[in-house]
PDB file of C-alpha atoms in Angstrom:
ATOM      1  CA  UNK I   1     -11.872   0.682   7.844  1.00  0.00           C
ATOM      2  CA  UNK I   2     -11.496  -2.925   6.741  1.00  0.00           C
ATOM      3  CA  UNK I   3     -14.579  -5.106   7.055  1.00  0.00           C
ATOM      4  CA  UNK I   4     -16.816  -7.256   4.846  1.00  0.00           C
ATOM      5  CA  UNK I   5     -17.141  -5.110   1.687  1.00  0.00           C
ATOM      6  CA  UNK I   6     -13.934  -3.119   2.217  1.00  0.00           C
ATOM      7  CA  UNK I   7     -11.232  -5.709   2.713  1.00  0.00           C
ATOM      8  CA  UNK I   8      -8.290  -4.045   0.953  1.00  0.00           C
ATOM      9  CA  UNK I   9      -7.152  -0.462   1.518  1.00  0.00           C
ATOM     10  CA  UNK I  10      -5.243   0.963  -1.479  1.00  0.00           C
ATOM     11  CA  UNK I  11      -3.220   3.724   0.181  1.00  0.00           C
ATOM     12  CA  UNK I  12      -1.676   6.523  -1.877  1.00  0.00           C
ATOM     13  CA  UNK I  13      -0.351  10.021  -1.350  1.00  0.00           C
ATOM     14  CA  UNK I  14       2.890  11.984  -1.289  1.00  0.00           C
ATOM     15  CA  UNK I  15       6.350  10.613  -0.666  1.00  0.00           C
ATOM     16  CA  UNK I  16       7.308  11.084   2.994  1.00  0.00           C
ATOM     17  CA  UNK I  17       3.590  11.494   3.714  1.00  0.00           C
ATOM     18  CA  UNK I  18       3.162   8.533   6.055  1.00  0.00           C
ATOM     19  CA  UNK I  19       1.980   5.684   3.796  1.00  0.00           C
ATOM     20  CA  UNK I  20       4.666   3.228   4.862  1.00  0.00           C
ATOM     21  CA  UNK I  21       4.399   4.200   8.531  1.00  0.00           C
ATOM     22  CA  UNK I  22       0.631   3.650   8.397  1.00  0.00           C
ATOM     23  CA  UNK I  23       1.151   0.244   6.764  1.00  0.00           C
ATOM     24  CA  UNK I  24       3.769  -0.757   9.344  1.00  0.00           C
ATOM     25  CA  UNK I  25       1.566   0.492  12.187  1.00  0.00           C
ATOM     26  CA  UNK I  26      -1.306  -1.702  10.998  1.00  0.00           C
ATOM     27  CA  UNK I  27       1.015  -4.709  10.967  1.00  0.00           C
ATOM     28  CA  UNK I  28       2.571  -3.926  14.342  1.00  0.00           C
ATOM     29  CA  UNK I  29      -0.782  -3.331  16.051  1.00  0.00           C
ATOM     30  CA  UNK I  30      -2.142  -6.564  14.592  1.00  0.00           C
ATOM     31  CA  UNK I  31       0.881  -8.557  15.787  1.00  0.00           C
ATOM     32  CA  UNK I  32       0.637  -6.939  19.236  1.00  0.00           C
ATOM     33  CA  UNK I  33      -3.053  -7.855  19.484  1.00  0.00           C
ATOM     34  CA  UNK I  34      -2.440 -11.425  18.373  1.00  0.00           C
ATOM     35  CA  UNK I  35       0.372 -11.733  20.919  1.00  0.00           C
ATOM     36  CA  UNK I  36      -2.098 -10.749  23.660  1.00  0.00           C
ATOM     37  CA  UNK I  37      -0.718  -7.262  24.198  1.00  0.00           C
ATOM     38  CA  UNK I  38      -2.798  -4.170  24.802  1.00  0.00           C
ATOM     39  CA  UNK I  39      -2.979  -1.983  21.707  1.00  0.00           C
ATOM     40  CA  UNK I  40      -3.259   1.830  21.676  1.00  0.00           C
ATOM     41  CA  UNK I  41      -6.507   2.228  19.709  1.00  0.00           C
ATOM     42  CA  UNK I  42      -9.786   4.061  20.150  1.00  0.00           C
ATOM     43  CA  UNK I  43     -12.060   2.251  22.633  1.00  0.00           C
ATOM     44  CA  UNK I  44     -14.708   1.643  19.961  1.00  0.00           C
ATOM     45  CA  UNK I  45     -12.195  -0.005  17.605  1.00  0.00           C
ATOM     46  CA  UNK I  46     -12.769  -3.580  16.504  1.00  0.00           C
ATOM     47  CA  UNK I  47      -9.978  -5.879  15.367  1.00  0.00           C
ATOM     48  CA  UNK I  48     -10.033  -9.388  13.996  1.00  0.00           C
ATOM     49  CA  UNK I  49      -7.628 -12.267  14.355  1.00  0.00           C
ATOM     50  CA  UNK I  50      -5.800 -13.570  11.277  1.00  0.00           C
ATOM     51  CA  UNK I  51      -4.423 -17.044  10.703  1.00  0.00           C
ATOM     52  CA  UNK I  52      -1.582 -15.624   8.600  1.00  0.00           C
ATOM     53  CA  UNK I  53       0.035 -12.230   8.145  1.00  0.00           C
ATOM     54  CA  UNK I  54       2.080 -11.675   4.977  1.00  0.00           C
ATOM     55  CA  UNK I  55       4.247  -8.598   4.441  1.00  0.00           C
ATOM     56  CA  UNK I  56       6.333  -7.205   1.592  1.00  0.00           C
ATOM     57  CA  UNK I  57       8.014  -4.160   3.099  1.00  0.00           C
ATOM     58  CA  UNK I  58      11.465  -2.934   2.191  1.00  0.00           C
ATOM     59  CA  UNK I  59      13.972  -4.449  -0.180  1.00  0.00           C
ATOM     60  CA  UNK I  60      15.038  -8.085  -0.039  1.00  0.00           C
ATOM     61  CA  UNK I  61      17.412  -8.035  -3.003  1.00  0.00           C
ATOM     62  CA  UNK I  62      20.244 -10.539  -2.823  1.00  0.00           C
ATOM     63  CA  UNK I  63      23.161 -11.126  -5.175  1.00  0.00           C
ATOM     64  CA  UNK I  64      23.748 -14.457  -3.474  1.00  0.00           C
ATOM     65  CA  UNK I  65      20.200 -15.638  -4.243  1.00  0.00           C
ATOM     66  CA  UNK I  66      20.155 -13.890  -7.643  1.00  0.00           C
ATOM     67  CA  UNK I  67      17.252 -11.652  -6.575  1.00  0.00           C
ATOM     68  CA  UNK I  68      16.858  -8.105  -7.808  1.00  0.00           C
ATOM     69  CA  UNK I  69      14.518  -5.766  -5.956  1.00  0.00           C
ATOM     70  CA  UNK I  70      11.715  -6.632  -8.346  1.00  0.00           C
ATOM     71  CA  UNK I  71      12.311 -10.377  -8.524  1.00  0.00           C
ATOM     72  CA  UNK I  72      12.392 -10.576  -4.721  1.00  0.00           C
ATOM     73  CA  UNK I  73       9.066  -8.743  -4.636  1.00  0.00           C
ATOM     74  CA  UNK I  74       7.607 -11.160  -7.202  1.00  0.00           C
ATOM     75  CA  UNK I  75       8.848 -14.103  -5.129  1.00  0.00           C
ATOM     76  CA  UNK I  76       6.948 -12.651  -2.156  1.00  0.00           C
ATOM     77  CA  UNK I  77       3.814 -12.158  -4.255  1.00  0.00           C
ATOM     78  CA  UNK I  78       3.989 -15.793  -5.389  1.00  0.00           C
ATOM     79  CA  UNK I  79       4.045 -16.911  -1.741  1.00  0.00           C
ATOM     80  CA  UNK I  80       1.110 -14.613  -0.926  1.00  0.00           C
ATOM     81  CA  UNK I  81      -0.986 -15.884  -3.837  1.00  0.00           C
ATOM     82  CA  UNK I  82      -0.242 -19.525  -3.043  1.00  0.00           C
ATOM     83  CA  UNK I  83      -0.923 -19.253   0.695  1.00  0.00           C
ATOM     84  CA  UNK I  84      -3.176 -16.296   1.492  1.00  0.00           C
ATOM     85  CA  UNK I  85      -6.912 -16.771   2.007  1.00  0.00           C
ATOM     86  CA  UNK I  86      -9.880 -14.942   3.540  1.00  0.00           C
ATOM     87  CA  UNK I  87      -8.302 -15.374   6.995  1.00  0.00           C
ATOM     88  CA  UNK I  88      -5.068 -13.638   5.958  1.00  0.00           C
ATOM     89  CA  UNK I  89      -3.766 -10.096   6.284  1.00  0.00           C
ATOM     90  CA  UNK I  90      -1.484  -8.943   3.451  1.00  0.00           C
ATOM     91  CA  UNK I  91       0.672  -5.823   3.758  1.00  0.00           C
ATOM     92  CA  UNK I  92       2.448  -4.612   0.609  1.00  0.00           C
ATOM     93  CA  UNK I  93       4.522  -1.419   0.444  1.00  0.00           C
ATOM     94  CA  UNK I  94       5.101   0.342  -2.908  1.00  0.00           C
ATOM     95  CA  UNK I  95       3.100  -2.265  -4.820  1.00  0.00           C
ATOM     96  CA  UNK I  96       4.371  -2.891  -8.361  1.00  0.00           C
ATOM     97  CA  UNK I  97       7.549  -0.854  -7.994  1.00  0.00           C
ATOM     98  CA  UNK I  98      11.045  -1.894  -8.930  1.00  0.00           C
ATOM     99  CA  UNK I  99      10.580  -2.349 -12.675  1.00  0.00           C
ATOM    100  CA  UNK I 100       9.085  -0.663 -15.735  1.00  0.00           C
ATOM    101  CA  UNK I 101       5.980   1.117 -14.386  1.00  0.00           C
ATOM    102  CA  UNK I 102       3.657  -0.067 -17.166  1.00  0.00           C
ATOM    103  CA  UNK I 103       4.668  -3.697 -16.904  1.00  0.00           C
ATOM    104  CA  UNK I 104       5.041  -3.648 -13.120  1.00  0.00           C
ATOM    105  CA  UNK I 105       1.663  -1.961 -12.826  1.00  0.00           C
ATOM    106  CA  UNK I 106       0.017  -4.548 -15.065  1.00  0.00           C
ATOM    107  CA  UNK I 107       1.449  -7.424 -13.033  1.00  0.00           C
ATOM    108  CA  UNK I 108       0.455  -5.666  -9.802  1.00  0.00           C
ATOM    109  CA  UNK I 109      -3.073  -5.285 -11.193  1.00  0.00           C
ATOM    110  CA  UNK I 110      -3.286  -9.034 -11.870  1.00  0.00           C
ATOM    111  CA  UNK I 111      -1.950  -9.874  -8.399  1.00  0.00           C
ATOM    112  CA  UNK I 112      -4.388  -7.446  -6.789  1.00  0.00           C
ATOM    113  CA  UNK I 113      -7.270  -9.064  -8.659  1.00  0.00           C
ATOM    114  CA  UNK I 114      -6.177 -12.515  -7.477  1.00  0.00           C
ATOM    115  CA  UNK I 115      -5.831 -11.409  -3.841  1.00  0.00           C
ATOM    116  CA  UNK I 116      -9.208  -9.687  -3.981  1.00  0.00           C
ATOM    117  CA  UNK I 117     -10.892 -12.828  -5.380  1.00  0.00           C
ATOM    118  CA  UNK I 118      -9.426 -14.759  -2.441  1.00  0.00           C
ATOM    119  CA  UNK I 119     -11.090 -12.205  -0.133  1.00  0.00           C
ATOM    120  CA  UNK I 120      -7.918 -11.442   1.770  1.00  0.00           C
ATOM    121  CA  UNK I 121      -7.666  -8.412   4.030  1.00  0.00           C
ATOM    122  CA  UNK I 122      -4.855  -6.013   3.243  1.00  0.00           C
ATOM    123  CA  UNK I 123      -3.229  -2.628   3.194  1.00  0.00           C
ATOM    124  CA  UNK I 124      -1.303  -1.799   0.028  1.00  0.00           C
ATOM    125  CA  UNK I 125       0.617   1.402  -0.715  1.00  0.00           C
ATOM    126  CA  UNK I 126       1.139   2.596  -4.282  1.00  0.00           C
ATOM    127  CA  UNK I 127       1.748   5.559  -6.568  1.00  0.00           C
ATOM    128  CA  UNK I 128       0.289   3.811  -9.618  1.00  0.00           C
ATOM    129  CA  UNK I 129      -2.790   5.574 -10.987  1.00  0.00           C
ATOM    130  CA  UNK I 130      -4.147   2.371 -12.551  1.00  0.00           C
ATOM    131  CA  UNK I 131      -4.269   0.659  -9.142  1.00  0.00           C
ATOM    132  CA  UNK I 132      -6.060   3.662  -7.651  1.00  0.00           C
ATOM    133  CA  UNK I 133      -8.619   3.509 -10.487  1.00  0.00           C
ATOM    134  CA  UNK I 134      -9.047  -0.242  -9.971  1.00  0.00           C
ATOM    135  CA  UNK I 135      -9.655   0.360  -6.262  1.00  0.00           C
ATOM    136  CA  UNK I 136     -12.378   2.867  -7.154  1.00  0.00           C
ATOM    137  CA  UNK I 137     -14.086   0.448  -9.553  1.00  0.00           C
ATOM    138  CA  UNK I 138     -13.632  -2.855  -7.724  1.00  0.00           C
ATOM    139  CA  UNK I 139     -15.803  -4.220  -4.951  1.00  0.00           C
ATOM    140  CA  UNK I 140     -13.684  -5.224  -1.966  1.00  0.00           C
ATOM    141  CA  UNK I 141     -11.042  -2.530  -2.463  1.00  0.00           C
ATOM    142  CA  UNK I 142     -11.228   1.015  -1.116  1.00  0.00           C
ATOM    143  CA  UNK I 143      -8.957   3.976  -1.745  1.00  0.00           C
ATOM    144  CA  UNK I 144      -7.317   5.911   1.016  1.00  0.00           C
ATOM    145  CA  UNK I 145      -4.846   8.751   1.004  1.00  0.00           C
ATOM    146  CA  UNK I 146      -2.425  10.484   3.254  1.00  0.00           C
ATOM    147  CA  UNK I 147      -3.332  14.163   3.502  1.00  0.00           C
ATOM    148  CA  UNK I 148      -0.868  16.761   2.221  1.00  0.00           C
ATOM    149  CA  UNK I 149      -1.071  20.460   3.109  1.00  0.00           C
ATOM    150  CA  UNK I 150      -0.937  22.194  -0.274  1.00  0.00           C
ATOM    151  CA  UNK I 151      -0.198  25.606   1.287  1.00  0.00           C
ATOM    152  CA  UNK I 152       2.893  24.557   3.245  1.00  0.00           C
ATOM    153  CA  UNK I 153       3.751  21.602   0.964  1.00  0.00           C
ATOM    154  CA  UNK I 154       4.018  19.399   4.066  1.00  0.00           C
ATOM    155  CA  UNK I 155       2.487  16.075   5.006  1.00  0.00           C
ATOM    156  CA  UNK I 156      -0.071  16.091   7.815  1.00  0.00           C
ATOM    157  CA  UNK I 157       0.235  12.313   8.443  1.00  0.00           C
ATOM    158  CA  UNK I 158      -3.566  12.007   8.457  1.00  0.00           C
ATOM    159  CA  UNK I 159      -5.357   9.160   6.709  1.00  0.00           C
ATOM    160  CA  UNK I 160      -8.482   9.900   4.689  1.00  0.00           C
ATOM    161  CA  UNK I 161     -10.480   6.921   3.479  1.00  0.00           C
ATOM    162  CA  UNK I 162     -12.534   6.963   0.278  1.00  0.00           C
ATOM    163  CA  UNK I 163     -10.357   8.909  -2.137  1.00  0.00           C
ATOM    164  CA  UNK I 164      -6.944   8.297  -3.701  1.00  0.00           C
ATOM    165  CA  UNK I 165      -4.091  10.700  -3.057  1.00  0.00           C
ATOM    166  CA  UNK I 166      -1.673  12.520  -5.317  1.00  0.00           C
ATOM    167  CA  UNK I 167       2.065  11.999  -5.135  1.00  0.00           C
ATOM    168  CA  UNK I 168       2.563  15.798  -5.404  1.00  0.00           C
ATOM    169  CA  UNK I 169       5.794  15.118  -7.286  1.00  0.00           C
ATOM    170  CA  UNK I 170       6.022  18.570  -8.903  1.00  0.00           C
ATOM    171  CA  UNK I 171       5.156  20.416  -5.710  1.00  0.00           C
ATOM    172  CA  UNK I 172       7.683  18.417  -3.696  1.00  0.00           C
ATOM    173  CA  UNK I 173      10.285  18.947  -6.443  1.00  0.00           C
ATOM    174  CA  UNK I 174       9.672  22.679  -6.221  1.00  0.00           C
ATOM    175  CA  UNK I 175       9.879  22.648  -2.418  1.00  0.00           C
ATOM    176  CA  UNK I 176      13.189  20.768  -2.474  1.00  0.00           C
ATOM    177  CA  UNK I 177      14.656  23.445  -4.732  1.00  0.00           C
ATOM    178  CA  UNK I 178      14.841  21.699  -8.094  1.00  0.00           C
ATOM    179  CA  UNK I 179      15.572  24.103 -10.907  1.00  0.00           C
ATOM    180  CA  UNK I 180      12.234  25.467 -12.207  1.00  0.00           C
ATOM    181  CA  UNK I 181      13.494  24.832 -15.772  1.00  0.00           C
ATOM    182  CA  UNK I 182      13.717  21.097 -15.003  1.00  0.00           C
ATOM    183  CA  UNK I 183      10.191  21.066 -13.596  1.00  0.00           C
ATOM    184  CA  UNK I 184       8.878  23.019 -16.596  1.00  0.00           C
ATOM    185  CA  UNK I 185      10.562  20.537 -18.926  1.00  0.00           C
ATOM    186  CA  UNK I 186       9.029  17.625 -17.014  1.00  0.00           C
TER     187      UNK I 186
END
């Protein structure tokens, strides 16, 4: 999926649909390969070797270090922007989250632009529509989505490259039994 013109995969789709697992699998397979281990991939697969692998997955908040969820994520992004280059793989889960969506999305957009200019390779998960639109319009970034079965309201855990995915928030809210009045209000 990632090569020359398509260096960054912007992965979207429903919650519990497999975005984070896909991101982690990419990182794990890459580390296995670079450690000289056999990797369970299709025989025609091609993989590169990276000088650096950067990851922002999970929550590194710390009262001791005065880091909120968002400030810890920004600290990671600063390290990525200062050190990542065209020989780097960057993995970011829930890009831009942890603060006001408009402001967090705007900062995420600026970081994405910087990483793309540096020609890094990466997989980034997000729910932010603006980032999905940017991926559609920007050379070097491609959308991908985790498929969701609309009939059963269940994830299929399949990756489809080329189109962004919906979060299916209302459908999932309905499936989990939220009061229909709440969903209608929303």
